[in-house]
Structure formats: structure tokens, C-alpha cells
Amino acid sequence: QNYLTTNYNVTDFLSRKSALTGKTVRVGGEVLPGALRNVSQSTLTFTIMDKTQPANVLSVIYQGSSVPDTFKEGQDIIVEGKFTGGTFQASNLIMKCPSKYTVATATVTK
């Protein structure tokens, strides 16, 4: 399947979220310290924020089998997925490292 995934920062995404609901997009931000929680072994919830405008935050739920080793609070991240029901449902977590991006591809169970 060929599709173009658009990248947004948290602020840009929030300003367009009604138009983007249900569409696959990528949103970049920083994992907000203190907002990470393991709901179960395969489900994580966390919040990402816009570093330039820290009041702008996005709640993310990730259900998948693989979380990147570099995933931690305060780390830059790109979440790929869809915004539905007031929460960003991430299917991929892409961690920004100093030299490269590391992609964790997960199988999302429905």
C-alpha cells in the first residue's frame, strides 16, 4: 500500500486534528516526563509535548509487541497512527537518536 504519511509537530497536529481524525499521520514531540504508564505488557499510554510550546500535549496509546530500546521519558519521538476518540492510537513508535531514527514496527491487535 502506497500512501503518503504527513509529519506534524504536536502544535500543528492539534490545530488540524478535526480534519485529521481517522487519517494516518506522524506526530513528532517529546515524551512528557511522568506521563508514561504501562497499562499491560502490550499497551503503553504516554503523552507527547511540543518542546517549543510545552502547554500543547497529545495523549498517545500504543498497543504493540515491540517498544524501541531507546524509548524513555524526555526523549524525542515520532508517533505514527490515527487520532480517534480523543486519543492518538499509535501503530509505530519512531525514536530519534542523535544519528538516526529507530523504527519499532508493531502488529496492532484489534
mmCIF file with all atom_site columns, C-alpha atoms in Angstrom:
data_model
loop_
_atom_site.group_PDB
_atom_site.id
_atom_site.type_symbol
_atom_site.label_atom_id
_atom_site.label_alt_id
_atom_site.label_comp_id
_atom_site.label_asym_id
_atom_site.label_entity_id
_atom_site.label_seq_id
_atom_site.pdbx_PDB_ins_code
_atom_site.Cartn_x
_atom_site.Cartn_y
_atom_site.Cartn_z
_atom_site.occupancy
_atom_site.B_iso_or_equiv
_atom_site.pdbx_formal_charge
_atom_site.auth_seq_id
_atom_site.auth_comp_id
_atom_site.auth_asym_id
_atom_site.auth_atom_id
_atom_site.pdbx_PDB_model_num
ATOM 1   C CA . GLN A 1 1   ? 0.000   0.000  0.000  1.00 0.00 ? 1   GLN A CA 1
ATOM 2   C CA . ASN A 1 2   ? 1.489   3.289  -1.104 1.00 0.00 ? 2   ASN A CA 1
ATOM 3   C CA . TYR A 1 3   ? 0.375   6.273  0.866  1.00 0.00 ? 3   TYR A CA 1
ATOM 4   C CA . LEU A 1 4   ? 1.990   9.475  1.918  1.00 0.00 ? 4   LEU A CA 1
ATOM 5   C CA . THR A 1 5   ? 2.192   9.957  5.667  1.00 0.00 ? 5   THR A CA 1
ATOM 6   C CA . THR A 1 6   ? 2.333   13.602 6.662  1.00 0.00 ? 6   THR A CA 1
ATOM 7   C CA . ASN A 1 7   ? 4.526   14.704 9.556  1.00 0.00 ? 7   ASN A CA 1
ATOM 8   C CA . TYR A 1 8   ? 3.293   17.253 12.088 1.00 0.00 ? 8   TYR A CA 1
ATOM 9   C CA . ASN A 1 9   ? 4.576   18.629 15.351 1.00 0.00 ? 9   ASN A CA 1
ATOM 10  C CA . VAL A 1 10  ? 2.153   18.499 18.298 1.00 0.00 ? 10  VAL A CA 1
ATOM 11  C CA . THR A 1 11  ? 1.010   22.117 17.897 1.00 0.00 ? 11  THR A CA 1
ATOM 12  C CA . ASP A 1 12  ? 0.340   21.773 14.151 1.00 0.00 ? 12  ASP A CA 1
ATOM 13  C CA . PHE A 1 13  ? -1.487  18.495 14.678 1.00 0.00 ? 13  PHE A CA 1
ATOM 14  C CA . LEU A 1 14  ? -3.706  19.900 17.441 1.00 0.00 ? 14  LEU A CA 1
ATOM 15  C CA . SER A 1 15  ? -4.682  22.864 15.263 1.00 0.00 ? 15  SER A CA 1
ATOM 16  C CA . ARG A 1 16  ? -5.783  20.452 12.498 1.00 0.00 ? 16  ARG A CA 1
ATOM 17  C CA . LYS A 1 17  ? -6.969  17.447 14.498 1.00 0.00 ? 17  LYS A CA 1
ATOM 18  C CA . SER A 1 18  ? -10.617 17.661 13.457 1.00 0.00 ? 18  SER A CA 1
ATOM 19  C CA . ALA A 1 19  ? -9.602  17.440 9.792  1.00 0.00 ? 19  ALA A CA 1
ATOM 20  C CA . LEU A 1 20  ? -7.037  14.708 10.534 1.00 0.00 ? 20  LEU A CA 1
ATOM 21  C CA . THR A 1 21  ? -9.208  12.438 12.691 1.00 0.00 ? 21  THR A CA 1
ATOM 22  C CA . GLY A 1 22  ? -9.092  8.897  11.314 1.00 0.00 ? 22  GLY A CA 1
ATOM 23  C CA . LYS A 1 23  ? -6.217  9.606  8.920  1.00 0.00 ? 23  LYS A CA 1
ATOM 24  C CA . THR A 1 24  ? -2.773  8.017  9.251  1.00 0.00 ? 24  THR A CA 1
ATOM 25  C CA . VAL A 1 25  ? -0.272  10.702 10.234 1.00 0.00 ? 25  VAL A CA 1
ATOM 26  C CA . ARG A 1 26  ? 3.020   11.088 12.073 1.00 0.00 ? 26  ARG A CA 1
ATOM 27  C CA . VAL A 1 27  ? 3.317   13.475 15.003 1.00 0.00 ? 27  VAL A CA 1
ATOM 28  C CA . GLY A 1 28  ? 6.665   14.434 16.492 1.00 0.00 ? 28  GLY A CA 1
ATOM 29  C CA . GLY A 1 29  ? 7.256   15.591 20.035 1.00 0.00 ? 29  GLY A CA 1
ATOM 30  C CA . GLU A 1 30  ? 8.947   14.771 23.299 1.00 0.00 ? 30  GLU A CA 1
ATOM 31  C CA . VAL A 1 31  ? 7.744   12.086 25.712 1.00 0.00 ? 31  VAL A CA 1
ATOM 32  C CA . LEU A 1 32  ? 6.444   14.064 28.682 1.00 0.00 ? 32  LEU A CA 1
ATOM 33  C CA . PRO A 1 33  ? 8.196   13.072 31.928 1.00 0.00 ? 33  PRO A CA 1
ATOM 34  C CA . GLY A 1 34  ? 5.832   11.500 34.448 1.00 0.00 ? 34  GLY A CA 1
ATOM 35  C CA . ALA A 1 35  ? 3.175   10.673 31.854 1.00 0.00 ? 35  ALA A CA 1
ATOM 36  C CA . LEU A 1 36  ? 4.323   7.167  30.873 1.00 0.00 ? 36  LEU A CA 1
ATOM 37  C CA . ARG A 1 37  ? 2.365   4.198  32.107 1.00 0.00 ? 37  ARG A CA 1
ATOM 38  C CA . ASN A 1 38  ? 2.285   0.502  31.263 1.00 0.00 ? 38  ASN A CA 1
ATOM 39  C CA . VAL A 1 39  ? -1.370  -0.442 31.109 1.00 0.00 ? 39  VAL A CA 1
ATOM 40  C CA . SER A 1 40  ? -0.443  -4.033 30.325 1.00 0.00 ? 40  SER A CA 1
ATOM 41  C CA . GLN A 1 41  ? 2.511   -5.871 28.856 1.00 0.00 ? 41  GLN A CA 1
ATOM 42  C CA . SER A 1 42  ? 1.435   -4.902 25.341 1.00 0.00 ? 42  SER A CA 1
ATOM 43  C CA . THR A 1 43  ? -0.160  -1.483 25.948 1.00 0.00 ? 43  THR A CA 1
ATOM 44  C CA . LEU A 1 44  ? 1.583   1.791  26.790 1.00 0.00 ? 44  LEU A CA 1
ATOM 45  C CA . THR A 1 45  ? -0.007  5.155  27.363 1.00 0.00 ? 45  THR A CA 1
ATOM 46  C CA . PHE A 1 46  ? 2.019   8.331  27.375 1.00 0.00 ? 46  PHE A CA 1
ATOM 47  C CA . THR A 1 47  ? 1.832   11.990 26.465 1.00 0.00 ? 47  THR A CA 1
ATOM 48  C CA . ILE A 1 48  ? 3.975   13.854 23.978 1.00 0.00 ? 48  ILE A CA 1
ATOM 49  C CA . MET A 1 49  ? 4.519   17.603 24.062 1.00 0.00 ? 49  MET A CA 1
ATOM 50  C CA . ASP A 1 50  ? 5.737   20.289 21.722 1.00 0.00 ? 50  ASP A CA 1
ATOM 51  C CA . LYS A 1 51  ? 9.135   21.384 23.087 1.00 0.00 ? 51  LYS A CA 1
ATOM 52  C CA . THR A 1 52  ? 8.677   24.904 21.742 1.00 0.00 ? 52  THR A CA 1
ATOM 53  C CA . GLN A 1 53  ? 5.172   25.179 23.234 1.00 0.00 ? 53  GLN A CA 1
ATOM 54  C CA . PRO A 1 54  ? 5.097   22.756 26.198 1.00 0.00 ? 54  PRO A CA 1
ATOM 55  C CA . ALA A 1 55  ? 1.443   23.513 27.006 1.00 0.00 ? 55  ALA A CA 1
ATOM 56  C CA . ASN A 1 56  ? 0.493   21.698 23.785 1.00 0.00 ? 56  ASN A CA 1
ATOM 57  C CA . VAL A 1 57  ? 0.261   17.976 24.554 1.00 0.00 ? 57  VAL A CA 1
ATOM 58  C CA . LEU A 1 58  ? -1.166  14.878 22.887 1.00 0.00 ? 58  LEU A CA 1
ATOM 59  C CA . SER A 1 59  ? -2.234  11.673 24.667 1.00 0.00 ? 59  SER A CA 1
ATOM 60  C CA . VAL A 1 60  ? -0.978  8.526  22.937 1.00 0.00 ? 60  VAL A CA 1
ATOM 61  C CA . ILE A 1 61  ? -1.899  4.879  23.352 1.00 0.00 ? 61  ILE A CA 1
ATOM 62  C CA . TYR A 1 62  ? 0.387   2.273  21.800 1.00 0.00 ? 62  TYR A CA 1
ATOM 63  C CA . GLN A 1 63  ? -0.564  -1.372 21.548 1.00 0.00 ? 63  GLN A CA 1
ATOM 64  C CA . GLY A 1 64  ? 2.207   -3.485 20.164 1.00 0.00 ? 64  GLY A CA 1
ATOM 65  C CA . SER A 1 65  ? 4.721   -6.156 20.937 1.00 0.00 ? 65  SER A CA 1
ATOM 66  C CA . SER A 1 66  ? 7.897   -4.165 20.425 1.00 0.00 ? 66  SER A CA 1
ATOM 67  C CA . VAL A 1 67  ? 8.948   -0.927 22.094 1.00 0.00 ? 67  VAL A CA 1
ATOM 68  C CA . PRO A 1 68  ? 12.284  0.590  20.978 1.00 0.00 ? 68  PRO A CA 1
ATOM 69  C CA . ASP A 1 69  ? 15.124  0.160  23.488 1.00 0.00 ? 69  ASP A CA 1
ATOM 70  C CA . THR A 1 70  ? 15.677  3.911  23.374 1.00 0.00 ? 70  THR A CA 1
ATOM 71  C CA . PHE A 1 71  ? 12.080  4.726  24.400 1.00 0.00 ? 71  PHE A CA 1
ATOM 72  C CA . LYS A 1 72  ? 12.073  6.795  27.588 1.00 0.00 ? 72  LYS A CA 1
ATOM 73  C CA . GLU A 1 73  ? 10.645  9.929  29.119 1.00 0.00 ? 73  GLU A CA 1
ATOM 74  C CA . GLY A 1 74  ? 12.179  13.151 27.852 1.00 0.00 ? 74  GLY A CA 1
ATOM 75  C CA . GLN A 1 75  ? 13.156  11.519 24.545 1.00 0.00 ? 75  GLN A CA 1
ATOM 76  C CA . ASP A 1 76  ? 12.205  12.863 21.110 1.00 0.00 ? 76  ASP A CA 1
ATOM 77  C CA . ILE A 1 77  ? 9.731   10.602 19.338 1.00 0.00 ? 77  ILE A CA 1
ATOM 78  C CA . ILE A 1 78  ? 7.560   10.381 16.264 1.00 0.00 ? 78  ILE A CA 1
ATOM 79  C CA . VAL A 1 79  ? 4.291   8.504  16.707 1.00 0.00 ? 79  VAL A CA 1
ATOM 80  C CA . GLU A 1 80  ? 2.575   7.124  13.623 1.00 0.00 ? 80  GLU A CA 1
ATOM 81  C CA . GLY A 1 81  ? -1.091  6.232  13.693 1.00 0.00 ? 81  GLY A CA 1
ATOM 82  C CA . LYS A 1 82  ? -4.598  7.696  13.814 1.00 0.00 ? 82  LYS A CA 1
ATOM 83  C CA . PHE A 1 83  ? -6.404  10.107 16.104 1.00 0.00 ? 83  PHE A CA 1
ATOM 84  C CA . THR A 1 84  ? -9.731  8.601  17.174 1.00 0.00 ? 84  THR A CA 1
ATOM 85  C CA . GLY A 1 85  ? -11.932 9.077  20.211 1.00 0.00 ? 85  GLY A CA 1
ATOM 86  C CA . GLY A 1 86  ? -9.803  11.860 21.679 1.00 0.00 ? 86  GLY A CA 1
ATOM 87  C CA . THR A 1 87  ? -6.619  9.773  21.788 1.00 0.00 ? 87  THR A CA 1
ATOM 88  C CA . PHE A 1 88  ? -3.828  9.193  19.296 1.00 0.00 ? 88  PHE A CA 1
ATOM 89  C CA . GLN A 1 89  ? -3.741  5.443  18.554 1.00 0.00 ? 89  GLN A CA 1
ATOM 90  C CA . ALA A 1 90  ? -0.102  4.782  17.596 1.00 0.00 ? 90  ALA A CA 1
ATOM 91  C CA . SER A 1 91  ? 0.812   1.813  15.442 1.00 0.00 ? 91  SER A CA 1
ATOM 92  C CA . ASN A 1 92  ? 4.514   2.716  15.210 1.00 0.00 ? 92  ASN A CA 1
ATOM 93  C CA . LEU A 1 93  ? 6.938   4.430  17.565 1.00 0.00 ? 93  LEU A CA 1
ATOM 94  C CA . ILE A 1 94  ? 9.949   6.051  15.903 1.00 0.00 ? 94  ILE A CA 1
ATOM 95  C CA . MET A 1 95  ? 12.648  7.176  18.317 1.00 0.00 ? 95  MET A CA 1
ATOM 96  C CA . LYS A 1 96  ? 15.014  9.933  17.351 1.00 0.00 ? 96  LYS A CA 1
ATOM 97  C CA . CYS A 1 97  ? 18.608  9.106  18.158 1.00 0.00 ? 97  CYS A CA 1
ATOM 98  C CA . PRO A 1 98  ? 21.488  11.547 17.679 1.00 0.00 ? 98  PRO A CA 1
ATOM 99  C CA . SER A 1 99  ? 22.491  9.846  14.442 1.00 0.00 ? 99  SER A CA 1
ATOM 100 C CA . LYS A 1 100 ? 19.389  8.064  13.150 1.00 0.00 ? 100 LYS A CA 1
ATOM 101 C CA . TYR A 1 101 ? 15.760  7.119  13.650 1.00 0.00 ? 101 TYR A CA 1
ATOM 102 C CA . THR A 1 102 ? 14.976  3.673  15.013 1.00 0.00 ? 102 THR A CA 1
ATOM 103 C CA . VAL A 1 103 ? 11.675  2.209  13.917 1.00 0.00 ? 103 VAL A CA 1
ATOM 104 C CA . ALA A 1 104 ? 9.752   -0.281 16.011 1.00 0.00 ? 104 ALA A CA 1
ATOM 105 C CA . THR A 1 105 ? 7.105   -1.847 13.839 1.00 0.00 ? 105 THR A CA 1
ATOM 106 C CA . ALA A 1 106 ? 4.354   -3.487 15.793 1.00 0.00 ? 106 ALA A CA 1
ATOM 107 C CA . THR A 1 107 ? 1.423   -5.666 14.961 1.00 0.00 ? 107 THR A CA 1
ATOM 108 C CA . VAL A 1 108 ? -1.621  -3.929 16.337 1.00 0.00 ? 108 VAL A CA 1
ATOM 109 C CA . THR A 1 109 ? -4.230  -6.290 17.725 1.00 0.00 ? 109 THR A CA 1
ATOM 110 C CA . LYS A 1 110 ? -7.841  -5.290 17.340 1.00 0.00 ? 110 LYS A CA 1
#
